[in-house]
CSV table of C-alpha atoms and ligand atoms in Angstrom, one decimal:
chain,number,residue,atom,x,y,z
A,14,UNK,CA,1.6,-23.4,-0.6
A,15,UNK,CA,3.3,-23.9,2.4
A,16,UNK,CA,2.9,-20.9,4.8
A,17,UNK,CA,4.9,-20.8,8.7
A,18,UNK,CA,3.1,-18.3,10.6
A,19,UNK,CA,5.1,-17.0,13.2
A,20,UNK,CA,3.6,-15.3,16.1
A,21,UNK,CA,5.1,-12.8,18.5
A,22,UNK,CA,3.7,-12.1,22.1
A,23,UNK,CA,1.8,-8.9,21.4
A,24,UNK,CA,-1.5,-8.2,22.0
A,25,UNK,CA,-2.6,-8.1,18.0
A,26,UNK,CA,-1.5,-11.5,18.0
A,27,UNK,CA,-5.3,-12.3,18.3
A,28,UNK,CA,-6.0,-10.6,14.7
A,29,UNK,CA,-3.1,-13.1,13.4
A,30,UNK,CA,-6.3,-15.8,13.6
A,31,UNK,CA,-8.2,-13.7,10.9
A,32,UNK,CA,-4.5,-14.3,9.3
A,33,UNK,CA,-4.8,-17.5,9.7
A,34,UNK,CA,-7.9,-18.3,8.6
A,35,UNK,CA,-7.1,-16.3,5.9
A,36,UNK,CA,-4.8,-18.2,5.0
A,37,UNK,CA,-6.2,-22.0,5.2
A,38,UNK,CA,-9.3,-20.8,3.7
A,39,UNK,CA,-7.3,-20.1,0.5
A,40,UNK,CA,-6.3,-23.6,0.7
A,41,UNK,CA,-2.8,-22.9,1.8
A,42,UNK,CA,-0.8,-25.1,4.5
A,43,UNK,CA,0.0,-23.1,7.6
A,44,UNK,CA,2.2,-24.2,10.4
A,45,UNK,CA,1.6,-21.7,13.7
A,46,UNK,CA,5.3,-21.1,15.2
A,47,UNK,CA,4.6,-18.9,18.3
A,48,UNK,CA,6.8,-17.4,20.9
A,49,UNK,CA,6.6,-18.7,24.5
A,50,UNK,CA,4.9,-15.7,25.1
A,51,UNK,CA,2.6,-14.9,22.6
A,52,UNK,CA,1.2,-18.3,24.2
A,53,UNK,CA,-0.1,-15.6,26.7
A,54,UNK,CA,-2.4,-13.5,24.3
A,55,UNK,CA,-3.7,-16.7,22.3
A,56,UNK,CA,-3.3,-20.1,23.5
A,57,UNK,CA,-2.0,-23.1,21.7
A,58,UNK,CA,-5.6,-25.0,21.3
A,59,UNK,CA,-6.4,-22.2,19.2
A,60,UNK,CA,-4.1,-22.0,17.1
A,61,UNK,CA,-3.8,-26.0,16.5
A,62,UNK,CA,-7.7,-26.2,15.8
A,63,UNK,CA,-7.5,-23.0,13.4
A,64,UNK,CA,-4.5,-24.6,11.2
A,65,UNK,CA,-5.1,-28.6,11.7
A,66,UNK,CA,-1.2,-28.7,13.0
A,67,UNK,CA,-0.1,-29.5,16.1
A,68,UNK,CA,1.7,-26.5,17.7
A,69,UNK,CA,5.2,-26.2,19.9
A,70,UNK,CA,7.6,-23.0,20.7
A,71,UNK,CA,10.7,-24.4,21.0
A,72,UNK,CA,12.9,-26.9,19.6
A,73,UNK,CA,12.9,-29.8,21.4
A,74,UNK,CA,9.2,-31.1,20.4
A,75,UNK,CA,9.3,-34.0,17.9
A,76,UNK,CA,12.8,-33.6,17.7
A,77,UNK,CA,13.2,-37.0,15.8
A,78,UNK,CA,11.9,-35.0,12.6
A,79,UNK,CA,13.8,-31.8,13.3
A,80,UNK,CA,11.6,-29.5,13.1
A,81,UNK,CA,14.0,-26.6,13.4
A,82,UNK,CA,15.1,-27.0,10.5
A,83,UNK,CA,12.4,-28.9,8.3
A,84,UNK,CA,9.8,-26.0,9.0
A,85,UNK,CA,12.0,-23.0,8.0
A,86,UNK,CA,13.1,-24.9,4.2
A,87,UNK,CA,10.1,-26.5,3.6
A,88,UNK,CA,8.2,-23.3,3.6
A,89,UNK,CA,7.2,-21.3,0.3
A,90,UNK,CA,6.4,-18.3,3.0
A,91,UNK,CA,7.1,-17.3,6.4
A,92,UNK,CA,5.3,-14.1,7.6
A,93,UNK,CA,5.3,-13.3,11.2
A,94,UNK,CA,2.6,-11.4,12.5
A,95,UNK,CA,2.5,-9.5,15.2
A,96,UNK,CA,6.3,-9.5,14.8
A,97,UNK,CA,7.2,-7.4,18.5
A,98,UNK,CA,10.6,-5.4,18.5
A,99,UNK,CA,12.2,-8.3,20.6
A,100,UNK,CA,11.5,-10.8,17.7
A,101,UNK,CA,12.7,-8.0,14.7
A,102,UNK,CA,16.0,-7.6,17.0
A,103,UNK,CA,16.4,-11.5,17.5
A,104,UNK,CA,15.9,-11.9,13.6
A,105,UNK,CA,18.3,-9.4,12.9
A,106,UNK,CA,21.1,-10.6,14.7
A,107,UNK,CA,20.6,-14.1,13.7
A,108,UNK,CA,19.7,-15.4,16.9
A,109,UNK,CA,18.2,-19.2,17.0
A,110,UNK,CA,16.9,-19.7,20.8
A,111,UNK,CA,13.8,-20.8,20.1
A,112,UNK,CA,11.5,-22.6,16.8
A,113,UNK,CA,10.1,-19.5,15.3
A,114,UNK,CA,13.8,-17.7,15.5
A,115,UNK,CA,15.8,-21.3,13.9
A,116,UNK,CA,12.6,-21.1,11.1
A,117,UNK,CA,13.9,-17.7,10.0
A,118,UNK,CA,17.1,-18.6,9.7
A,119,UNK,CA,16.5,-21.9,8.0
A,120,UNK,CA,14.1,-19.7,5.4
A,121,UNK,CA,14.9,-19.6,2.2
A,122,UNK,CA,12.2,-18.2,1.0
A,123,UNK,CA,10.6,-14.1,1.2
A,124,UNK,CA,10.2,-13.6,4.8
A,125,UNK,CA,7.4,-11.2,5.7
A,126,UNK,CA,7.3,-9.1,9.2
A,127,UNK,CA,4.4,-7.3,9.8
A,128,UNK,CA,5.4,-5.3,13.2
A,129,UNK,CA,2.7,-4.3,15.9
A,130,UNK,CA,3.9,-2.5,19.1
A,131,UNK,CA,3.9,1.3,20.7
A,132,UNK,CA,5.0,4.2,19.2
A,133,UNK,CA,8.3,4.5,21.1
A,134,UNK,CA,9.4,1.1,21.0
A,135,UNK,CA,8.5,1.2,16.8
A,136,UNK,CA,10.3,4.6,16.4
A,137,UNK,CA,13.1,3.5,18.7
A,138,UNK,CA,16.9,3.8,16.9
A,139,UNK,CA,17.5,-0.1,17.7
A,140,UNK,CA,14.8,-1.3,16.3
A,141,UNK,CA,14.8,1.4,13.1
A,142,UNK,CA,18.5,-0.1,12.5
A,143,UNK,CA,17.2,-4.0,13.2
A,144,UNK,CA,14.4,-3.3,10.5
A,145,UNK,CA,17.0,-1.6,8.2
A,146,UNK,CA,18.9,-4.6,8.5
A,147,UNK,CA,16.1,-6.9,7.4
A,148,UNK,CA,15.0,-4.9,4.6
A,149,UNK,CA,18.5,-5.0,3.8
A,150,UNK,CA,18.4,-8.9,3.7
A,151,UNK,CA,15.2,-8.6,1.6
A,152,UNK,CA,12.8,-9.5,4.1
A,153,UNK,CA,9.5,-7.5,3.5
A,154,UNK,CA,8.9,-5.2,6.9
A,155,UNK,CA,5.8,-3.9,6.3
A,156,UNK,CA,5.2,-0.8,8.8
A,157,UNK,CA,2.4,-0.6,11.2
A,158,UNK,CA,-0.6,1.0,10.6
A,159,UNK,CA,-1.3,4.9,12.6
A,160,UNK,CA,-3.9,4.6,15.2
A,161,UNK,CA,-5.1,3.7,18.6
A,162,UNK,CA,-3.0,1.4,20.2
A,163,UNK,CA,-3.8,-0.4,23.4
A,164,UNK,CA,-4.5,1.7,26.3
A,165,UNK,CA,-5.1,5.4,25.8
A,166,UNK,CA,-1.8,5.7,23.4
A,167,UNK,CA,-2.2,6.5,19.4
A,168,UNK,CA,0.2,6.4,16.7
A,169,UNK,CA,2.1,4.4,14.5
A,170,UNK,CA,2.4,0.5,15.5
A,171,UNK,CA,-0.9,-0.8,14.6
A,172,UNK,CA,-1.5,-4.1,12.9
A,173,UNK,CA,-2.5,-3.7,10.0
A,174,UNK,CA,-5.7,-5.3,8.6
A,175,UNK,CA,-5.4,-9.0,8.3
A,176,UNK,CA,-6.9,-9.0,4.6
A,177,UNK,CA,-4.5,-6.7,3.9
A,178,UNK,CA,-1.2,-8.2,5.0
A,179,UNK,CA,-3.0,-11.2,3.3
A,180,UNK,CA,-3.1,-9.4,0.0
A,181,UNK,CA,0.5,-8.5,0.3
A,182,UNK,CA,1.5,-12.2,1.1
A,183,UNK,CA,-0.6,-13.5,-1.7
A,184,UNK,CA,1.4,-11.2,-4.2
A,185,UNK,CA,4.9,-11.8,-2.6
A,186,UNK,CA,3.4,-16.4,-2.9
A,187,UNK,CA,2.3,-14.9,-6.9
A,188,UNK,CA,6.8,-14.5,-7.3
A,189,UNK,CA,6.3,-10.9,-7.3
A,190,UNK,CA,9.6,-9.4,-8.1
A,191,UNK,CA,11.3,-6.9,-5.0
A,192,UNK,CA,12.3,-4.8,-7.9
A,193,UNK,CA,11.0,-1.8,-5.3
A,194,UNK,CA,13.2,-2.1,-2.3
A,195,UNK,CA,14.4,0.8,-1.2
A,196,UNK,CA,12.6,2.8,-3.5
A,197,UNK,CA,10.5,5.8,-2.4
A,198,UNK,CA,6.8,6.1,-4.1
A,199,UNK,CA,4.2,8.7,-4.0
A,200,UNK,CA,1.1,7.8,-5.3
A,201,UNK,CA,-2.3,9.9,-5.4
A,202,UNK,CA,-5.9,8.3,-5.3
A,203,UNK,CA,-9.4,8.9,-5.2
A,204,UNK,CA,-10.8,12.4,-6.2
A,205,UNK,CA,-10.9,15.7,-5.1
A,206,UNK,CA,-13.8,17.8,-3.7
A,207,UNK,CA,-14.3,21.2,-4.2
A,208,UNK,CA,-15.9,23.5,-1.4
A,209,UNK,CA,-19.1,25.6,-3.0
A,210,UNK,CA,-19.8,26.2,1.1
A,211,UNK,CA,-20.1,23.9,4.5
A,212,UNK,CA,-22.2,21.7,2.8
A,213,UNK,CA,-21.8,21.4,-0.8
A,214,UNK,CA,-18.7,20.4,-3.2
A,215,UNK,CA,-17.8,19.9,-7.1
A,216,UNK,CA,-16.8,16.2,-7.4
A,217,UNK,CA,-16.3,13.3,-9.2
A,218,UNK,CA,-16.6,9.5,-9.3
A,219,UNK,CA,-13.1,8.0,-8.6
A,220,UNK,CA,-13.3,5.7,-5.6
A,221,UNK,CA,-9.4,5.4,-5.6
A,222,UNK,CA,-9.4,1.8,-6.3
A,223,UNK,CA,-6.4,2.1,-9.0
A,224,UNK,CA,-4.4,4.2,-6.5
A,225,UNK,CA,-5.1,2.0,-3.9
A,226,UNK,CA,-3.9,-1.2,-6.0
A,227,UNK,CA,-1.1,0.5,-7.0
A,228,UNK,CA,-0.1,1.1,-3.5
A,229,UNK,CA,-0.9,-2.3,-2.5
A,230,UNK,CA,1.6,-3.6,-5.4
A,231,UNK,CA,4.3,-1.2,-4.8
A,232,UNK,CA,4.3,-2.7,-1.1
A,233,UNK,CA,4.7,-6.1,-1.8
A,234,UNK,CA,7.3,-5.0,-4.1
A,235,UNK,CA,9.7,-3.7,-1.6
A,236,UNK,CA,8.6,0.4,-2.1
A,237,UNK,CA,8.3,2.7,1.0
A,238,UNK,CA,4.6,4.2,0.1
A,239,UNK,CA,3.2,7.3,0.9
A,240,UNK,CA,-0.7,7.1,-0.7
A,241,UNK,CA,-2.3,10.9,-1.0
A,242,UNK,CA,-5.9,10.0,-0.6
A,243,UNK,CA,-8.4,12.7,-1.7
A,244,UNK,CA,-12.0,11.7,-0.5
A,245,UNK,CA,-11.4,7.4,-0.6
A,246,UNK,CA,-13.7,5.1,1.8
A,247,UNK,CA,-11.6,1.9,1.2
A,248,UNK,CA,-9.8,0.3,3.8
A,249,UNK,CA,-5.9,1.8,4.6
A,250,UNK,CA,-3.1,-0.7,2.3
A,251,UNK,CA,-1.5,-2.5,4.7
A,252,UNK,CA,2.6,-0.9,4.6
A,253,UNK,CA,2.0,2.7,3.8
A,254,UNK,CA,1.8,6.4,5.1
A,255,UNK,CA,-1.5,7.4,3.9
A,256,UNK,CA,-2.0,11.3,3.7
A,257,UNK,CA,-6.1,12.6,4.2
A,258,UNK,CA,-6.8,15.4,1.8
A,259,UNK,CA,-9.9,16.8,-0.2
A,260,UNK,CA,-9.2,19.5,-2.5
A,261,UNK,CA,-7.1,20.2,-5.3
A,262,UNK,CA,-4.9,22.7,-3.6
A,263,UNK,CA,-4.6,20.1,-0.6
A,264,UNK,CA,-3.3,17.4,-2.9
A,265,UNK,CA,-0.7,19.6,-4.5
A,266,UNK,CA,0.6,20.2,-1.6
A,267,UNK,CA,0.6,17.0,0.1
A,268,UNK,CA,2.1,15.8,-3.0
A,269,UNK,CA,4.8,18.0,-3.9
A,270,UNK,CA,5.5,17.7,0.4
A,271,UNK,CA,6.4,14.2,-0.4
A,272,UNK,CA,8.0,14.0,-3.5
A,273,UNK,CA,10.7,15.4,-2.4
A,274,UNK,CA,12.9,12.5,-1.7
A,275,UNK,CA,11.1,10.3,-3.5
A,276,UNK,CA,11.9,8.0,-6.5
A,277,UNK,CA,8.7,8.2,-8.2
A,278,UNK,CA,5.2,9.7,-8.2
A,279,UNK,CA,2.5,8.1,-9.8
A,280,UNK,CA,-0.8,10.6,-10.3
A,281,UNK,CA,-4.0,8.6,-10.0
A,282,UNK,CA,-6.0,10.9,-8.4
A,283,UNK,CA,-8.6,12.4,-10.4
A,284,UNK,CA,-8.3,15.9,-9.7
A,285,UNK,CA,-10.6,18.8,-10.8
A,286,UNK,CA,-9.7,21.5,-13.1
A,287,UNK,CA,-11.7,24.0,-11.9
A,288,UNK,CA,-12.9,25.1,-8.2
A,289,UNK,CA,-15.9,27.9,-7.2
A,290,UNK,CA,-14.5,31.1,-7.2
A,291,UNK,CA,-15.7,31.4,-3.8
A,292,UNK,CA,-16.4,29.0,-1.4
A,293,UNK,CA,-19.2,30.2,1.0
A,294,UNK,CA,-18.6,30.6,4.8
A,295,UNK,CA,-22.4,30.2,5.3
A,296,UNK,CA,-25.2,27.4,3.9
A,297,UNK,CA,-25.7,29.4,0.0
A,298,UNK,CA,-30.2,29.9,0.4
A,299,UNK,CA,-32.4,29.8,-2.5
A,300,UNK,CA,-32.8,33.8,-1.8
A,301,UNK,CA,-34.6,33.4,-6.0
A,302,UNK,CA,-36.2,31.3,-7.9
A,303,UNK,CA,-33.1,31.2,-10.4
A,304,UNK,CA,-30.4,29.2,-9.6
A,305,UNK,CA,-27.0,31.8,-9.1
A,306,UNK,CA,-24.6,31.0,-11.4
A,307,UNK,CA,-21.7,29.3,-10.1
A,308,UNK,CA,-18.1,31.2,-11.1
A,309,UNK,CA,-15.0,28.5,-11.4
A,310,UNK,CA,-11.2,29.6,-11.4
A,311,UNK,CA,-9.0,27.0,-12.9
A,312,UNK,CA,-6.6,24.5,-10.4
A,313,UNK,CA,-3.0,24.1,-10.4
A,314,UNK,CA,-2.4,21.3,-13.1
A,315,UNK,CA,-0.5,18.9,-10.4
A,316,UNK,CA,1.3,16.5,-12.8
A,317,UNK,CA,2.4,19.3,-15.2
A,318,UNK,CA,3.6,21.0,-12.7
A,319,UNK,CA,5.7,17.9,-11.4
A,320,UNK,CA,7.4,17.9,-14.6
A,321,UNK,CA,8.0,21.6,-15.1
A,322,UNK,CA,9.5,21.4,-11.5
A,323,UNK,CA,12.1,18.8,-12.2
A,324,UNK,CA,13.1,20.1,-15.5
A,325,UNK,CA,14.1,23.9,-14.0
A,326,UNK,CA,16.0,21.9,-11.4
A,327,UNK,CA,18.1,20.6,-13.9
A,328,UNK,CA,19.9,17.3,-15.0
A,329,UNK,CA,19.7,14.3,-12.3
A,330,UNK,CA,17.0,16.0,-10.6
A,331,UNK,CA,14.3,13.6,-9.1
A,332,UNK,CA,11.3,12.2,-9.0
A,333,UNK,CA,13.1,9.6,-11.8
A,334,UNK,CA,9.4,8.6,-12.9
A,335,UNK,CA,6.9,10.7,-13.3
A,336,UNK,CA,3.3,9.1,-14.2
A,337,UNK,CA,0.4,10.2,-14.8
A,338,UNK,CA,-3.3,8.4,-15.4
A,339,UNK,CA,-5.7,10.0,-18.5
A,340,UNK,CA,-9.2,8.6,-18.7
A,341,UNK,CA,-10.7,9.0,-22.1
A,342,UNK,CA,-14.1,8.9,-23.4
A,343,UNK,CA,-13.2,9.1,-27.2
A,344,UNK,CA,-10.0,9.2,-29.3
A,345,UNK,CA,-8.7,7.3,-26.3
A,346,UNK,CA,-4.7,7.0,-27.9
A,347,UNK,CA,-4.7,10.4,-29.8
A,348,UNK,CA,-6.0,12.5,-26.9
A,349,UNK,CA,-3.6,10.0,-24.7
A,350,UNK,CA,-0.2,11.6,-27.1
A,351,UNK,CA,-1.2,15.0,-26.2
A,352,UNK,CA,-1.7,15.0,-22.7
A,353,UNK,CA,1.2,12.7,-22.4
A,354,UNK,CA,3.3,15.6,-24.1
A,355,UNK,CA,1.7,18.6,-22.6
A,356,UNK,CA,2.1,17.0,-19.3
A,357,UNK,CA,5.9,16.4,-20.1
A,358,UNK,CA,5.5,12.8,-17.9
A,359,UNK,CA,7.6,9.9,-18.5
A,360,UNK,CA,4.1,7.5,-18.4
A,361,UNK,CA,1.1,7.9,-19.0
A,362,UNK,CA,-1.8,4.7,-18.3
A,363,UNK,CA,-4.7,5.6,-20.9
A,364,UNK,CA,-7.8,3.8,-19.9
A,365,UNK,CA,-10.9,4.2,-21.4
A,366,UNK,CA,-14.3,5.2,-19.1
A,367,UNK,CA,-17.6,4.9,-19.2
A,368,UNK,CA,-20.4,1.6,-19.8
A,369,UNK,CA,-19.1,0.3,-16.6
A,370,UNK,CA,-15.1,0.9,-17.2
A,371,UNK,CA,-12.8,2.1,-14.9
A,372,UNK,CA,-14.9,4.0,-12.5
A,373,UNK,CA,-15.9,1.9,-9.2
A,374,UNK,CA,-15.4,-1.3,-10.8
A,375,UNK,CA,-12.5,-3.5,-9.3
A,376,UNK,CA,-11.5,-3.8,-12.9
A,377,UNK,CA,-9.5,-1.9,-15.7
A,378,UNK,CA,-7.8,-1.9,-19.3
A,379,UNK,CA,-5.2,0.9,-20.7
A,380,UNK,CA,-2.7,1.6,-22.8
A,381,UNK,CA,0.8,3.1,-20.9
A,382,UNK,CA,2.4,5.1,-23.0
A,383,UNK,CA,6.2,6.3,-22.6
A,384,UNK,CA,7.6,9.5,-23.3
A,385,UNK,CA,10.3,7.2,-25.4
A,386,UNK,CA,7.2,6.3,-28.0
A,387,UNK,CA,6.6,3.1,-26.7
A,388,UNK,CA,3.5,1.6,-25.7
A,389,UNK,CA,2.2,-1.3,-23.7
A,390,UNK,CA,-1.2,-3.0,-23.7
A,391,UNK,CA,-2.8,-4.3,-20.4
A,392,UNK,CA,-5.7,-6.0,-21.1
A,393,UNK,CA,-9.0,-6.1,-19.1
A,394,UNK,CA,-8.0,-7.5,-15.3
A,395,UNK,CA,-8.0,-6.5,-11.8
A,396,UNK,CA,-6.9,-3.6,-10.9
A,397,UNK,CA,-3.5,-5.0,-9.2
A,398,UNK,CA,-2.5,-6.5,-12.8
A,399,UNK,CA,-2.7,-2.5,-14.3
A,400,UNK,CA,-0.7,-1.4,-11.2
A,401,UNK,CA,1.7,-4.2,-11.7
A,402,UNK,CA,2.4,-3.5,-15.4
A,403,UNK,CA,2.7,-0.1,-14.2
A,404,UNK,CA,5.5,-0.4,-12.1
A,405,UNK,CA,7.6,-2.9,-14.4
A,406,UNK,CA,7.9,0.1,-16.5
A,407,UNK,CA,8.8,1.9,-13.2
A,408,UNK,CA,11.2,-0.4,-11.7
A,409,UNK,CA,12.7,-0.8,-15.3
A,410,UNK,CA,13.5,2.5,-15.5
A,411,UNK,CA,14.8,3.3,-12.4
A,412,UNK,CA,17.5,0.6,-12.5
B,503,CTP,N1,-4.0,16.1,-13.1
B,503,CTP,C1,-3.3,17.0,-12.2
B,503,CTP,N2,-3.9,18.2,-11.9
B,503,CTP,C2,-5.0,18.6,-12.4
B,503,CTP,C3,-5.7,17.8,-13.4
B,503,CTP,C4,-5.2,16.6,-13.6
B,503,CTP,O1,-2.3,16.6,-11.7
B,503,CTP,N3,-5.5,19.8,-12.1
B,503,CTP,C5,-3.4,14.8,-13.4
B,503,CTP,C6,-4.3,13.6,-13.0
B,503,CTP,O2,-4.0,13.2,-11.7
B,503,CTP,C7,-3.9,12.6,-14.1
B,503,CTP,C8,-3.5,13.5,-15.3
B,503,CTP,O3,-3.3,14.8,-14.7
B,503,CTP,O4,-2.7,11.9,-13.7
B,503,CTP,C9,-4.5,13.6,-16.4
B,503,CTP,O5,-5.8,14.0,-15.8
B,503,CTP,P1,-6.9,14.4,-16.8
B,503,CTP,O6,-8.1,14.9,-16.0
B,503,CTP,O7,-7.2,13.3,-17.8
B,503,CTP,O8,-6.2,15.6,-17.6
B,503,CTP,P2,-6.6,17.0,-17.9
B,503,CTP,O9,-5.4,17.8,-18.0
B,503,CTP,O10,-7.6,17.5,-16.9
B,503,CTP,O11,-7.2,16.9,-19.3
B,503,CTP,P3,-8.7,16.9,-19.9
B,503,CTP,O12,-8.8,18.1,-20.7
B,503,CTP,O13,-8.9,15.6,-20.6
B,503,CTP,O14,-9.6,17.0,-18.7
């Protein structure tokens, strides 16, 4: 496909050559459009030997083939990245004075921004109400990652990984509906750790994978994010507010903190039912040869308690969707039905673990059953394909 990379004059503007290269290596055909000024942080022999294209900043290069215009229609993607709050603000008021700014407005296709710059200038009113006014266009602004910034500062206005604004491109080149704009989505990964003492937990095996697809999908379909991690080692998605916990209780309350503007909440954490009665200030010693018994007290049943929560707040009360994630080792549909109904969700994706399914394995398969008595299959894929299918039914139902 035809990509236009636009370049801003930050100083991430030399992680938009992992971008690049990204990019071509994927056997896509990328045109570099930089600012004047991002010319500073990365030069223009770099960028015309990464992409094979010759480069320019303004319009009056080549004119005879008018490239102001030709770049910005020709293009099956533009994604500019680091997009700095003087290019969001010259984007949003339509202003054309130089190539990269006449490229957007000649774009007919999605437009990606992937922002980079300090924490003020990111949580500034002008630019909240320029990126309001792109998302608003349906241009997909995908909001920095938290973290150290240049100099001593920290906080939001990272870059986010290359690979992942990549993987968000690729979806949005894939035709990816924006059937999530504007929407608000919780979703819980990974799995939760219960303290025996300093040293010790109860556990399990998610890796957070599915939860971290489905938050990967939900970005490049338009949906402000926020991911409730419990215990995950992957990478942060590129686009959303990711929440550290470890614990059951933790969880709950990081989740029932953020559902409460929020569209939908997807539960794809796997979250213990029990915890130790005690957790133990001090190392526990081998004081016999018998092991101690270890005395568990059951966990707040998160999802249930999602949907118990919205029903005593009565009619119109939110989150719209709730959804919830079952894995089965047998009876894999019937046991699905039940826990579906005890758990009074509106979804619930069924997936069956064990020899090599579901757990740690970038693959999945389930069943999604709806509170309506529907069901729909999703055969054996990546994980993104599940998450997708998932929010179909999502999107559906919240139109
Ligand atoms: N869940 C939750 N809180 C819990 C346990 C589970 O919110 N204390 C959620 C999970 O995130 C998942 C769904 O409930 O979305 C089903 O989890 P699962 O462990 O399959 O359900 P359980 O109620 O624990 O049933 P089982 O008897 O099969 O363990």
């Amino acid at each position: 496909m035809r990509v236009v990379l636009g370049v801003s004059a930050g100083i991430a503007a030399y992680k938009a050559c992992e971008l690049l290269r990204l990019f071509t290596e994927s056997g896509h055909e990328v045109r570099v459009v930089p600012t004047r000024d991002a010319l500073r942080f990365v030069g223009e022999p770099t960028w015309a030997a990464l992409s094979g294209h010759p480069v320019t900043t303004d319009v009056w290069d080549g004119v005879h083939e008018v490239p102001h215009v030709r770049l910005g229609q020709q293009a099956d993607l533009v994604v500019v990245a680091p997009a700095t709050a003087d290019v969001l603000a010259r984007a949003a008021h339509g202003l054309a004075g130089d190539l990269l700014t006449n490229t957007l407005l000649t774009a007919r296709c999605p437009v990606v921004f992937a922002p980079a710059m300090h924490t003020e200038m990111w949580e500034h009113p002008a630019t909240r109400a320029n990126v309001a006014v792109l998302r608003e266009r349906g241009a997909i602004v995908i909001d920095p990652a938290v973290g150290r910034l240049t100099g001593a500062d920290t906080g939001p206005g990272r870059l986010p990984d290359p690979a992942e604004i990549f993987e968000i491109c690729r979806r949005v080149m894939a035709g990816r509906p924006r059937d999530l704009a504007g929407r608000k989505v919780v979703i819980s990964a990974g799995g939760t750790r219960e303290a025996l003492d300093p040293v010790r937990y109860l556990g399990n095996r998610s890796s957070g994978r599915q939860g971290y697809a489905l938050a990967r999908t939900a970005v490049a379909r338009g949906a402000e994010v926020t991911l409730v991690a419990a215990n995950v080692s992957l990478g942060d998605p590129a686009g959303t507010k990711v929440v550290r916990v470890e614990s059951a209780i933790e969880l709950r309350d990081a989740v029932l903190s953020a559902v409460a503007d929020a569209d939908a909440v997807v539960m794809a954490a796997a979250v213990a039912d029990f915890r130790p009665a005690v957790r133990h200030d001090s190392k526990i010693k081998k004081t016999s040869a018998e092991p101690e018994p270890i005395d568990l007290v059951k966990n707040p049943d998160i999802l249930a308690e999602l949907g118990e929560r919205r029903r005593a707040a009565g009619p119109g009360a939110g989150p719209a969707v709730i959804a919830g994630f079952a894995a089965e080792t047998d009876d894999v549909l019937a046991n699905g039905k039940a826990k579906l109904a005890r758990k009074g969700c509106d979804l619930l994706v069924v997936n069956q673990v064990g020899e090599g399914l579901a757990f740690g394995t970038p693959d999945n398969a389930a069943v999604i059953l709806a509170a309506d008595g529907s069901q729909v299959e999703v055969g054996r894929g990546p994980k993104e394909d599940l998450a997708d299918a998932v929010w179909d039914l999502i999107a559906a139902r919240l139109s």
